[in-house]
């Protein structure tokens, strides 16, 4: 044990010494020139760093994951280097105050961070390549810095097939074609952390806008999604203009680009000037009413100030990124959708945080290991409280001062609080203790503020209290509140929470309202459908809402077998969301409906349904198809092969789903035998994983 502690001490001492030496260097600029090879999934080229020695130092270290190097030179002279698979180091005495140049010729086959999508199929225009640095992972494709505190001006030359489009950080200064290849040259004029480096490659078209302040906005989309470009990017210029005005600090980068990609790991990522987001948000005008890109759009844009311009110094200051982006996204939605929408959004997040606390899973905002709900939603609430307590004028003054003082630097919570105290002339110790350092979420205080701010929310709290304390009939209470309000959101919540207390007559009145949110709620909770409401409920199949149509279609098909052909005919041309929620359900129910299809059509539709588990589709479509087939029809051999493929998918959410389903199937001996037989046709990685799972059963 003593030997272990001794060796650990040496290791930690070496790491500390290495970090101290690195802080003695200030990397100023990086000129990157790389070639992306889709066939070998590799990236090769060189990076030329310019840095200054702030004090005497005798070594330089860069993070570089699983790379090979053909040459490393300092001030144009080759130097010896060390490399352990993770860090590139070179020893050289450097003088304080002197500027040096470091050139590295490298090749990388990234195991993560760079994702090659669609290159294994033969579908035209299905190929994409994109990056996701998220904190500290850009070192998988570029010798760089797994440290947010190192800010550098990055310029990139990227070479690839001329038939594609490349989007990356910075301003596109020029392009050059040679022998079927094209080089895109992007230049930046301000420093940023390397985790925000990004590029995306695909067959993109773009829509160009200009903000009120003159910033170019480039909105990318695939040709097949041309009709979705407007609803997807709806309000983008308004959001941009609003945030510049609300934050009170000019957008800090040369331009702003947004690029949707398939099978993205998250909703979006705020790479400097170049947000990459999930294709799941590329929607039509009907889907816009149910699920749109507005919040994610505003959230990632807000990060261009909070996270990119000013960057956390370490994990305990992560609130300065996510809480701020969430708060300003809510303000943007308030500007677009109104105050009532804003306060109900705050109410919903407050309830989530209250539930989290009741499960003893609440966290302080200063805890670097806190969950997303804490950093995002509790963080937004903390800023809302600060906004109210300081007043709009002082809050905005503090934000401007904070951004001006720490622009292109790293920050701490202490530094932010100091700026807000100066702006408001107020000690924020109590705020800090309650909102930043306490694990608990002060729901009672939040409730008081919501009641004061929103009459519909006050009515909802009053209604809940009266339903548990009054001797009046439930429906009489509910009818009184329903009649007294014009709030569609309040009426929706009355339906969702109290539908079992409502008579058919009351529900008929709700149907007659013709309000989308109310009818959507009705589609979700009425089961079984009373015969008196059947006609009204069937009307939901024509609703301009994919959620409503899916709920109503399934419920009606189950309950009224004699009318199944009619319901199928009414929904035959509806695809639904990007995950094809209605199309997949329609295919399954059409195949199961007796005498609806000819044998030939039944085979065609079955093949279509079964085929949606294939890797050629987005993981959202695949997961939807796996669920439907497994629950109702069973998985074919091809589906099982696709499931094994999915168990190694780069998206952790989808991979987790696939592995859970695979574990469940392996509990059945017959399914285990099928999987063993199918393993003969798998690749090495899939075979190893499957056999490791089977050996544990």
XYZ file of C-alpha atoms in Angstrom:
697
model
C 0.000 0.000 0.000
C 2.859 2.367 0.869
C 4.511 1.626 -2.475
C 1.222 2.384 -4.265
C 0.849 5.705 -2.441
C 4.478 6.571 -3.198
C 4.017 5.893 -6.937
C 0.716 7.778 -6.952
C 2.451 10.735 -5.321
C 5.126 10.726 -8.011
C 2.466 10.581 -10.740
C 0.459 13.468 -9.278
C 3.648 15.478 -8.739
C 4.644 14.973 -12.381
C 1.163 15.979 -13.569
C 1.266 19.123 -11.432
C 4.717 20.023 -12.728
C 3.565 19.437 -16.301
C 0.523 21.680 -15.777
C 2.686 24.421 -14.271
C 5.043 24.291 -17.232
C 2.132 24.453 -19.655
C 0.727 27.518 -17.921
C 4.070 29.196 -18.548
C 3.224 29.076 -22.269
C 0.621 31.172 -24.027
C -0.528 29.633 -27.319
C -1.636 32.464 -29.569
C -2.467 31.068 -32.983
C -2.945 27.759 -34.798
C -2.798 27.322 -38.574
C -4.309 23.951 -39.398
C -4.165 22.168 -42.743
C -5.836 18.773 -42.884
C -7.128 16.230 -45.373
C -10.160 14.131 -44.431
C -10.239 10.609 -45.902
C -13.677 8.974 -45.797
C -12.426 5.565 -46.989
C -9.921 5.113 -44.143
C -11.853 7.266 -41.662
C -8.647 9.190 -41.087
C -7.465 12.774 -40.783
C -3.956 13.782 -41.743
C -2.056 16.988 -42.158
C -0.257 19.505 -40.062
C -0.789 22.188 -37.467
C 1.485 25.153 -36.920
C 1.246 26.783 -33.469
C 2.626 30.155 -32.480
C 3.166 30.551 -28.749
C 4.945 32.774 -26.273
C 6.990 31.672 -23.264
C 5.769 33.699 -20.293
C 8.664 32.479 -18.181
C 11.639 30.163 -18.569
C 10.432 26.658 -19.438
C 12.047 23.493 -20.778
C 9.161 21.493 -22.301
C 5.924 21.656 -24.267
C 2.986 19.230 -24.092
C -0.075 18.808 -26.316
C -2.968 16.387 -26.049
C -3.118 13.988 -28.984
C -5.163 10.792 -28.847
C -3.984 7.730 -30.792
C -2.023 9.586 -33.464
C 1.149 9.047 -35.448
C 3.658 11.763 -36.289
C 5.984 12.130 -39.248
C 7.691 15.308 -38.071
C 7.732 17.696 -35.140
C 9.720 20.914 -35.428
C 10.338 23.962 -33.247
C 11.247 27.201 -35.002
C 11.635 25.218 -38.242
C 14.116 22.744 -36.746
C 13.244 19.100 -36.199
C 13.177 18.142 -32.536
C 12.925 14.875 -30.649
C 9.626 14.195 -29.008
C 7.926 11.718 -26.687
C 4.496 10.250 -27.171
C 2.524 7.868 -24.942
C -0.642 7.580 -27.067
C -2.273 10.505 -25.292
C 0.265 13.292 -24.938
C 2.878 14.644 -27.284
C 5.832 16.196 -25.481
C 9.118 17.785 -26.465
C 11.974 19.042 -24.319
C 13.570 22.325 -25.222
C 14.745 25.241 -23.125
C 12.768 28.385 -23.940
C 13.376 31.951 -22.837
C 10.846 34.148 -21.089
C 9.186 36.672 -23.389
C 10.227 34.968 -26.611
C 7.777 33.793 -29.300
C 8.150 30.298 -30.782
C 6.616 28.273 -33.589
C 5.743 24.603 -33.281
C 4.866 22.499 -36.347
C 3.399 19.002 -36.137
C 2.742 16.662 -39.066
C 0.275 14.035 -37.894
C -2.215 11.367 -38.861
C -5.234 10.318 -36.800
C -7.920 7.643 -37.034
C -10.351 9.073 -34.474
C -12.190 6.598 -32.263
C -14.589 9.363 -31.281
C -15.230 13.073 -31.867
C -15.230 12.728 -35.684
C -18.163 10.710 -37.023
C -18.439 9.296 -40.541
C -22.154 8.768 -41.222
C -23.647 6.929 -44.191
C -20.415 5.868 -45.898
C -21.219 2.169 -45.592
C -24.409 2.316 -47.679
C -25.049 3.122 -51.319
C -27.696 5.787 -50.796
C -27.028 9.027 -52.691
C -26.607 12.186 -50.587
C -26.602 10.137 -47.368
C -22.957 10.756 -46.470
C -21.912 13.104 -43.693
C -18.851 13.766 -41.558
C -19.090 15.898 -38.451
C -17.306 16.614 -35.178
C -18.399 16.852 -31.557
C -15.676 18.133 -29.224
C -17.798 18.536 -26.063
C -15.415 19.776 -23.432
C -12.081 18.167 -24.216
C -12.229 15.792 -27.149
C -10.880 17.726 -30.121
C -7.514 16.106 -29.349
C -8.832 12.976 -31.073
C -8.396 14.639 -34.468
C -5.984 17.506 -33.799
C -2.974 17.831 -31.489
C -4.466 20.452 -29.179
C -5.471 21.130 -25.583
C -7.872 19.191 -23.364
C -8.155 22.359 -21.322
C -10.728 25.102 -21.714
C -8.258 27.629 -20.306
C -6.027 27.596 -23.396
C -7.574 30.005 -25.901
C -6.168 30.205 -29.418
C -7.011 31.854 -32.731
C -7.656 28.837 -34.975
C -7.463 28.958 -38.768
C -8.322 25.856 -40.776
C -7.706 24.629 -44.305
C -9.774 21.500 -44.910
C -9.406 19.371 -48.039
C -12.050 16.915 -49.247
C -14.097 15.779 -52.258
C -15.133 18.864 -54.233
C -18.712 17.568 -54.607
C -19.428 18.167 -50.932
C -19.796 21.255 -48.781
C -17.635 21.916 -45.708
C -18.792 24.198 -42.911
C -16.384 25.169 -40.114
C -15.554 27.878 -37.570
C -14.685 31.290 -38.918
C -14.996 33.149 -42.185
C -14.544 31.257 -45.441
C -11.802 33.282 -47.114
C -11.308 31.189 -50.242
C -11.644 27.777 -51.860
C -9.325 26.015 -54.290
C -9.966 22.954 -56.459
C -7.327 20.510 -57.627
C -7.626 16.985 -59.064
C -11.170 16.385 -57.806
C -10.434 17.750 -54.342
C -11.347 21.096 -52.876
C -9.721 23.044 -50.060
C -11.859 25.323 -47.916
C -9.891 27.980 -46.012
C -11.527 29.327 -42.856
C -10.067 32.168 -40.801
C -10.865 33.410 -37.303
C -9.883 36.712 -35.722
C -10.480 35.978 -32.027
C -9.294 33.199 -29.681
C -11.385 30.309 -28.387
C -11.006 27.020 -26.521
C -10.128 24.055 -28.717
C -13.177 22.004 -27.687
C -15.216 24.468 -29.763
C -13.399 23.583 -32.995
C -15.755 21.976 -35.477
C -16.455 21.057 -39.054
C -19.319 19.366 -40.872
C -19.304 17.825 -44.346
C -22.311 16.895 -46.463
C -24.385 17.688 -49.536
C -25.816 20.890 -48.093
C -27.716 23.824 -49.478
C -27.967 27.011 -47.493
C -30.233 29.937 -46.778
C -28.528 33.261 -46.057
C -29.817 36.021 -43.787
C -28.298 39.175 -42.293
C -28.927 40.223 -38.696
C -29.950 43.795 -37.868
C -26.353 44.428 -36.784
C -24.976 43.101 -40.078
C -23.822 39.645 -38.991
C -24.148 37.013 -41.782
C -26.386 34.094 -40.781
C -25.911 30.884 -42.796
C -28.626 28.245 -42.346
C -27.784 24.870 -43.881
C -30.109 22.048 -44.919
C -30.076 18.979 -47.158
C -31.727 19.306 -50.593
C -34.378 16.743 -49.604
C -35.382 19.030 -46.729
C -35.830 22.219 -48.748
C -39.494 22.541 -47.715
C -38.481 22.173 -44.062
C -35.894 24.967 -44.087
C -38.380 27.719 -43.225
C -40.188 26.003 -40.310
C -36.918 24.596 -38.956
C -35.194 27.991 -38.876
C -38.349 30.001 -38.181
C -37.601 33.058 -35.999
C -33.813 32.615 -36.322
C -33.101 36.235 -37.251
C -35.556 37.432 -34.600
C -33.801 35.293 -31.975
C -30.411 36.645 -33.021
C -31.543 40.263 -32.924
C -33.342 39.754 -29.617
C -30.326 38.197 -27.882
C -27.943 40.900 -29.071
C -30.328 43.531 -27.718
C -31.182 41.697 -24.489
C -27.590 40.765 -23.616
C -26.384 44.239 -24.527
C -23.079 43.043 -25.962
C -22.486 42.706 -29.702
C -22.241 39.213 -31.147
C -18.523 38.448 -30.744
C -17.745 36.377 -33.853
C -17.507 37.012 -37.608
C -20.595 35.069 -38.671
C -23.056 32.460 -37.432
C -23.766 29.116 -39.099
C -26.140 26.293 -38.212
C -25.839 22.766 -39.609
C -28.161 19.785 -38.999
C -26.536 16.343 -38.945
C -27.785 12.778 -38.630
C -27.354 10.764 -35.435
C -25.987 13.671 -33.446
C -25.155 12.882 -29.829
C -27.175 15.745 -28.318
C -29.796 18.303 -29.327
C -27.108 20.748 -30.402
C -23.563 21.935 -29.810
C -22.478 25.565 -29.693
C -19.187 25.374 -31.594
C -17.847 28.887 -32.065
C -19.872 30.534 -34.806
C -20.947 27.095 -36.064
C -23.737 25.307 -34.223
C -24.186 21.663 -35.168
C -27.578 20.213 -34.249
C -29.645 17.068 -34.635
C -31.625 16.411 -37.809
C -34.482 15.450 -35.489
C -35.257 19.195 -35.382
C -35.556 19.518 -39.171
C -39.344 19.699 -39.255
C -42.295 20.830 -41.345
C -44.933 23.386 -40.376
C -47.194 20.801 -38.754
C -44.420 19.434 -36.577
C -43.509 22.998 -35.586
C -46.662 23.152 -33.469
C -45.658 20.025 -31.541
C -41.870 20.125 -31.336
C -39.662 22.809 -32.859
C -36.082 24.058 -32.915
C -36.745 27.455 -31.340
C -35.494 26.660 -27.836
C -32.404 24.765 -28.993
C -31.764 27.470 -31.586
C -31.782 30.193 -28.924
C -29.882 28.071 -26.380
C -26.944 27.333 -28.684
C -26.828 30.933 -29.888
C -26.728 32.231 -26.291
C -23.694 30.016 -25.734
C -21.784 32.153 -28.245
C -21.557 34.680 -25.411
C -21.860 32.389 -22.377
C -19.399 29.570 -22.898
C -17.595 30.687 -26.029
C -16.814 34.370 -25.367
C -16.422 33.836 -21.612
C -15.538 30.275 -20.700
C -15.666 28.479 -17.367
C -12.346 28.022 -15.638
C -13.288 24.540 -14.422
C -16.261 22.215 -13.862
C -17.550 23.883 -10.678
C -18.298 26.976 -12.771
C -20.331 25.119 -15.415
C -23.438 27.070 -14.414
C -21.870 30.024 -16.224
C -22.446 28.083 -19.453
C -25.639 26.061 -19.241
C -27.704 28.088 -16.783
C -27.108 31.240 -18.815
C -27.857 29.643 -22.190
C -31.078 28.137 -20.777
C -32.195 31.420 -19.207
C -31.616 33.495 -22.336
C -33.318 30.861 -24.488
C -36.388 31.184 -22.242
C -36.302 34.953 -22.657
C -36.156 34.533 -26.439
C -39.162 32.204 -26.319
C -40.961 34.756 -24.171
C -40.351 37.362 -26.876
C -41.756 35.013 -29.544
C -44.524 33.080 -27.806
C -45.503 35.452 -25.030
C -45.401 35.784 -21.246
C -47.802 32.968 -20.473
C -45.671 30.482 -22.391
C -42.618 31.712 -20.472
C -44.134 31.317 -17.017
C -45.583 27.872 -17.721
C -42.124 26.852 -18.917
C -40.695 28.055 -15.595
C -43.471 26.246 -13.709
C -42.723 22.953 -15.452
C -39.006 23.166 -14.738
C -39.711 24.081 -11.109
C -41.850 20.952 -10.748
C -39.073 18.840 -12.257
C -36.577 20.286 -9.800
C -38.969 19.757 -6.893
C -39.365 16.105 -7.908
C -35.588 15.768 -8.140
C -35.198 17.103 -4.618
C -37.894 14.794 -3.256
C -35.889 11.901 -4.676
C -32.854 13.247 -2.745
C -31.056 13.935 -6.012
C -30.835 17.707 -5.771
C -27.450 19.341 -6.321
C -25.712 22.640 -5.772
C -24.894 24.642 -8.875
C -21.272 24.715 -7.737
C -21.043 20.914 -7.793
C -19.068 19.935 -10.928
C -20.793 16.534 -10.888
C -24.327 17.925 -10.800
C -26.807 16.630 -13.365
C -28.086 18.404 -16.447
C -31.388 19.347 -14.811
C -29.464 21.221 -12.139
C -27.047 23.049 -14.446
C -29.699 23.916 -17.020
C -32.989 24.437 -15.209
C -31.939 25.322 -11.661
C -29.280 27.504 -13.277
C -31.914 29.337 -15.312
C -34.062 29.784 -12.221
C -31.120 31.284 -10.309
C -30.692 33.888 -13.045
C -34.416 34.627 -13.124
C -34.315 35.304 -9.385
C -31.228 37.497 -9.776
C -32.898 39.354 -12.662
C -35.897 40.083 -10.454
C -33.970 40.981 -7.321
C -31.484 43.328 -8.999
C -33.977 44.768 -11.449
C -33.720 44.692 -15.239
C -31.475 47.771 -15.520
C -28.901 46.625 -12.968
C -28.964 43.020 -14.191
C -28.206 44.059 -17.760
C -25.532 46.464 -16.571
C -23.838 43.642 -14.665
C -24.010 41.260 -17.627
C -22.448 43.846 -19.957
C -19.683 44.578 -17.481
C -19.005 40.859 -16.986
C -18.742 40.201 -20.735
C -16.649 43.281 -21.427
C -14.201 42.539 -18.622
C -13.722 38.821 -19.278
C -14.217 38.549 -23.037
C -12.066 35.817 -24.614
C -10.995 34.727 -21.133
C -11.881 32.090 -18.549
C -14.049 32.984 -15.584
C -15.255 31.839 -12.186
C -18.555 32.233 -10.363
C -16.830 34.584 -7.912
C -15.891 36.908 -10.743
C -19.424 36.907 -12.118
C -20.979 37.567 -8.696
C -18.563 40.438 -8.095
C -19.660 42.140 -11.325
C -23.340 41.723 -10.443
C -22.793 43.086 -6.931
C -21.043 46.151 -8.347
C -23.828 46.717 -10.869
C -26.639 46.294 -8.359
C -24.961 47.842 -5.351
C -26.088 44.829 -3.355
C -24.431 42.032 -1.377
C -25.329 38.711 -3.037
C -24.097 36.389 -0.267
C -27.642 35.236 0.583
C -28.425 34.639 -3.096
C -25.242 32.678 -3.520
C -25.870 30.486 -0.480
C -29.497 29.711 -1.381
C -29.275 29.375 -5.157
C -25.730 28.338 -5.945
C -24.393 26.429 -2.948
C -27.481 24.750 -1.483
C -28.513 21.318 -2.785
C -32.184 22.125 -2.178
C -34.516 23.841 -4.616
C -36.612 26.526 -2.836
C -39.932 25.563 -4.374
C -42.065 27.539 -1.899
C -40.268 30.758 -2.838
C -40.550 29.885 -6.522
C -44.268 29.205 -6.114
C -44.836 32.667 -4.593
C -43.060 34.333 -7.485
C -44.968 32.371 -10.112
C -48.304 33.169 -8.469
C -47.412 36.852 -8.453
C -46.267 36.819 -12.087
C -48.975 34.728 -13.765
C -52.719 34.689 -13.174
C -53.264 31.322 -14.959
C -50.595 29.665 -12.785
C -52.147 31.221 -9.669
C -55.482 29.784 -10.783
C -53.894 26.355 -11.251
C -52.447 26.352 -7.734
C -55.804 27.547 -6.352
C -57.612 24.847 -8.318
C -55.377 22.088 -6.966
C -55.923 23.316 -3.417
C -59.683 23.556 -3.862
C -59.897 20.071 -5.384
C -58.444 18.615 -2.180
C -60.245 20.811 0.334
C -63.672 21.822 -1.022
C -66.864 19.848 -0.434
C -68.174 20.853 -3.882
C -68.424 18.316 -6.675
C -65.155 17.984 -8.608
C -66.673 18.830 -11.964
C -68.407 21.876 -10.579
C -65.050 23.210 -9.364
C -63.333 22.391 -12.633
C -66.111 23.949 -14.704
C -65.873 27.167 -12.725
C -62.154 27.514 -13.400
C -62.582 26.438 -17.030
C -65.261 29.038 -17.684
C -63.355 31.815 -15.925
C -60.108 31.525 -17.909
C -59.014 32.216 -21.461
C -55.758 30.352 -20.917
C -55.430 27.458 -23.354
C -52.494 26.172 -21.318
C -54.510 26.093 -18.089
C -57.366 24.281 -19.820
C -54.920 21.751 -21.248
C -53.643 21.021 -17.749
C -57.155 20.650 -16.391
C -57.733 17.943 -19.012
C -54.418 16.170 -18.342
C -54.696 16.189 -14.559
C -58.424 15.844 -13.947
C -59.884 14.080 -17.000
C -61.213 11.212 -14.844
C -63.394 13.696 -12.976
C -64.947 15.111 -16.140
C -68.261 14.061 -17.673
C -68.726 13.353 -21.367
C -70.653 16.594 -21.623
C -67.691 18.531 -20.267
C -65.276 16.705 -22.570
C -67.526 17.459 -25.542
C -67.247 21.142 -24.653
C -63.467 20.746 -24.604
C -63.516 19.135 -28.056
C -65.623 21.987 -29.386
C -63.020 24.534 -28.304
C -60.943 23.687 -31.431
C -57.783 24.676 -29.524
C -54.756 22.633 -30.542
C -53.264 22.116 -27.056
C -56.618 21.168 -25.565
C -57.388 18.666 -28.316
C -53.865 17.288 -28.055
C -54.453 16.687 -24.343
C -57.773 15.005 -25.093
C -56.081 12.643 -27.537
C -53.618 11.598 -24.839
C -55.979 10.839 -21.947
C -59.336 9.613 -23.250
C -59.279 5.827 -23.136
C -61.559 4.140 -23.844
C -63.419 6.545 -26.123
C -67.081 6.879 -25.038
C -69.525 6.220 -27.858
C -70.972 9.719 -27.364
C -67.556 11.202 -28.112
C -66.572 8.941 -30.975
C -67.363 11.396 -33.748
C -65.561 14.213 -31.957
C -62.580 11.971 -31.288
C -62.423 10.840 -34.927
C -62.066 14.504 -35.837
C -58.638 14.427 -34.184
C -57.333 12.411 -37.142
C -57.544 15.620 -39.178
C -55.752 17.719 -36.556
C -52.714 19.767 -37.572
C -50.605 18.006 -34.942
C -48.612 14.801 -35.345
C -48.862 14.018 -31.630
C -52.641 14.289 -31.733
C -52.980 12.222 -34.913
C -50.734 9.431 -33.595
C -52.617 9.206 -30.275
C -56.041 9.257 -31.916
C -55.125 6.843 -34.712
C -53.858 4.169 -32.331
C -56.735 4.551 -29.884
C -59.416 4.410 -32.577
C -57.793 1.428 -34.345
C -57.731 -0.524 -31.077
C -61.258 0.307 -29.985
C -63.298 0.232 -33.184
C -62.197 -2.766 -35.340
C -65.018 -2.329 -37.802
C -63.722 1.113 -38.814
C -60.050 0.240 -39.114
C -59.940 0.568 -42.922
C -61.413 4.065 -42.655
C -58.825 5.148 -40.109
C -56.018 3.653 -42.172
C -57.221 5.441 -45.294
C -57.353 8.755 -43.419
C -53.715 8.492 -42.291
C -52.108 6.663 -45.212
C -50.137 9.664 -46.469
C -48.931 10.985 -43.123
C -45.231 10.538 -42.234
C -45.179 12.437 -38.940
C -42.034 13.685 -37.244
C -38.539 13.011 -38.619
C -38.656 9.711 -36.690
C -41.600 8.658 -38.916
C -43.790 8.040 -35.862
C -47.064 7.899 -37.786
C -45.740 6.100 -40.866
C -44.245 3.291 -38.776
C -47.421 2.913 -36.746
C -49.494 2.961 -39.943
C -47.386 0.208 -41.544
C -47.721 -2.014 -38.495
C -51.484 -1.528 -38.138
C -52.096 -1.863 -41.882
C -50.309 -5.231 -41.938
C -52.248 -6.380 -38.865
C -55.653 -5.318 -40.229
C -57.491 -8.289 -41.733
C -58.493 -7.952 -45.397
C -57.169 -4.408 -45.697
C -54.205 -5.209 -47.955
C -53.613 -7.617 -50.765
C -50.959 -10.255 -50.057
C -48.586 -8.443 -52.379
C -49.076 -5.111 -50.616
C -48.804 -6.765 -47.216
C -45.400 -8.145 -48.152
C -44.265 -4.772 -49.497
C -45.370 -2.907 -46.392
C -43.859 -5.526 -44.100
C -40.549 -5.180 -45.906
C -40.734 -1.413 -45.558
C -41.439 -1.639 -41.818
C -38.744 -4.231 -41.162
C -36.261 -2.211 -43.210
C -36.445 0.841 -40.935
C -34.129 -0.793 -38.371
C -31.289 -0.570 -40.926
C -28.219 1.610 -40.217
C -29.060 3.660 -43.309
C -31.736 5.438 -41.230
C -31.359 7.819 -38.299
C -31.237 6.216 -34.886
C -34.559 7.887 -33.973
C -36.296 6.012 -36.828
C -34.464 2.782 -36.006
C -35.369 2.908 -32.326
C -39.024 3.556 -33.129
C -39.063 0.592 -35.524
C -37.313 -1.741 -33.048
C -39.872 -0.904 -30.364
C -42.910 -1.479 -32.556
C -41.636 -4.709 -34.073
C -40.451 -6.190 -30.801
C -43.667 -5.393 -28.952
C -46.105 -6.580 -31.618
C -44.666 -8.535 -34.498
C -41.291 -9.817 -33.397
C -37.848 -9.208 -34.868
C -36.688 -10.856 -38.078
C -33.131 -12.087 -38.571
C -32.243 -8.858 -40.345
C -33.692 -6.874 -37.440
C -31.541 -8.839 -34.989
C -28.424 -8.127 -37.049
C -29.394 -4.447 -37.063
C -29.924 -4.594 -33.290
C -26.418 -5.977 -32.728
C -25.106 -3.203 -34.963
C -27.049 -0.671 -32.877
C -25.476 -1.993 -29.666
C -22.183 -0.452 -30.815
C -23.672 2.837 -32.054
C -21.816 6.069 -31.243
C -24.954 7.644 -29.721
C -24.965 6.532 -26.076
C -28.755 6.903 -25.775
C -29.440 4.627 -28.729
C -26.653 2.230 -27.777
C -28.131 1.918 -24.267
C -31.592 1.197 -25.707
C -30.221 -1.461 -28.070
C -28.212 -3.203 -25.378
C -31.168 -3.347 -23.027
C -33.342 -4.903 -25.719
C -30.574 -7.343 -26.605
C -30.213 -8.354 -22.943
C -33.930 -9.000 -22.760
C -33.870 -11.180 -25.891
C -30.918 -13.193 -24.578
C -33.016 -14.305 -21.616
C -34.903 -16.531 -24.075
C -32.988 -19.665 -25.156
C -34.525 -19.674 -28.641
C -33.524 -16.071 -29.227
C -30.043 -16.846 -27.909
C -29.699 -19.652 -30.468
C -30.829 -17.343 -33.261
C -28.331 -14.698 -32.248
C -25.492 -17.236 -32.079
C -26.303 -18.424 -35.564
C -26.456 -14.865 -36.889
C -23.111 -13.981 -35.312
C -21.336 -15.742 -38.179
C -22.049 -12.811 -40.473
C -21.048 -10.012 -38.119
C -17.908 -7.913 -38.107
C -15.245 -8.542 -35.450
C -16.412 -5.825 -33.079
C -20.042 -6.935 -33.191
C -19.074 -10.617 -32.811
C -16.931 -9.918 -29.744
C -19.668 -7.910 -28.097
C -22.396 -10.468 -28.782
C -20.326 -13.421 -27.580
C -19.359 -11.535 -24.427
C -23.051 -10.973 -23.670
C -24.007 -14.583 -24.405
C -21.216 -15.918 -22.175
C -22.690 -14.024 -19.226
C -26.164 -15.502 -19.658
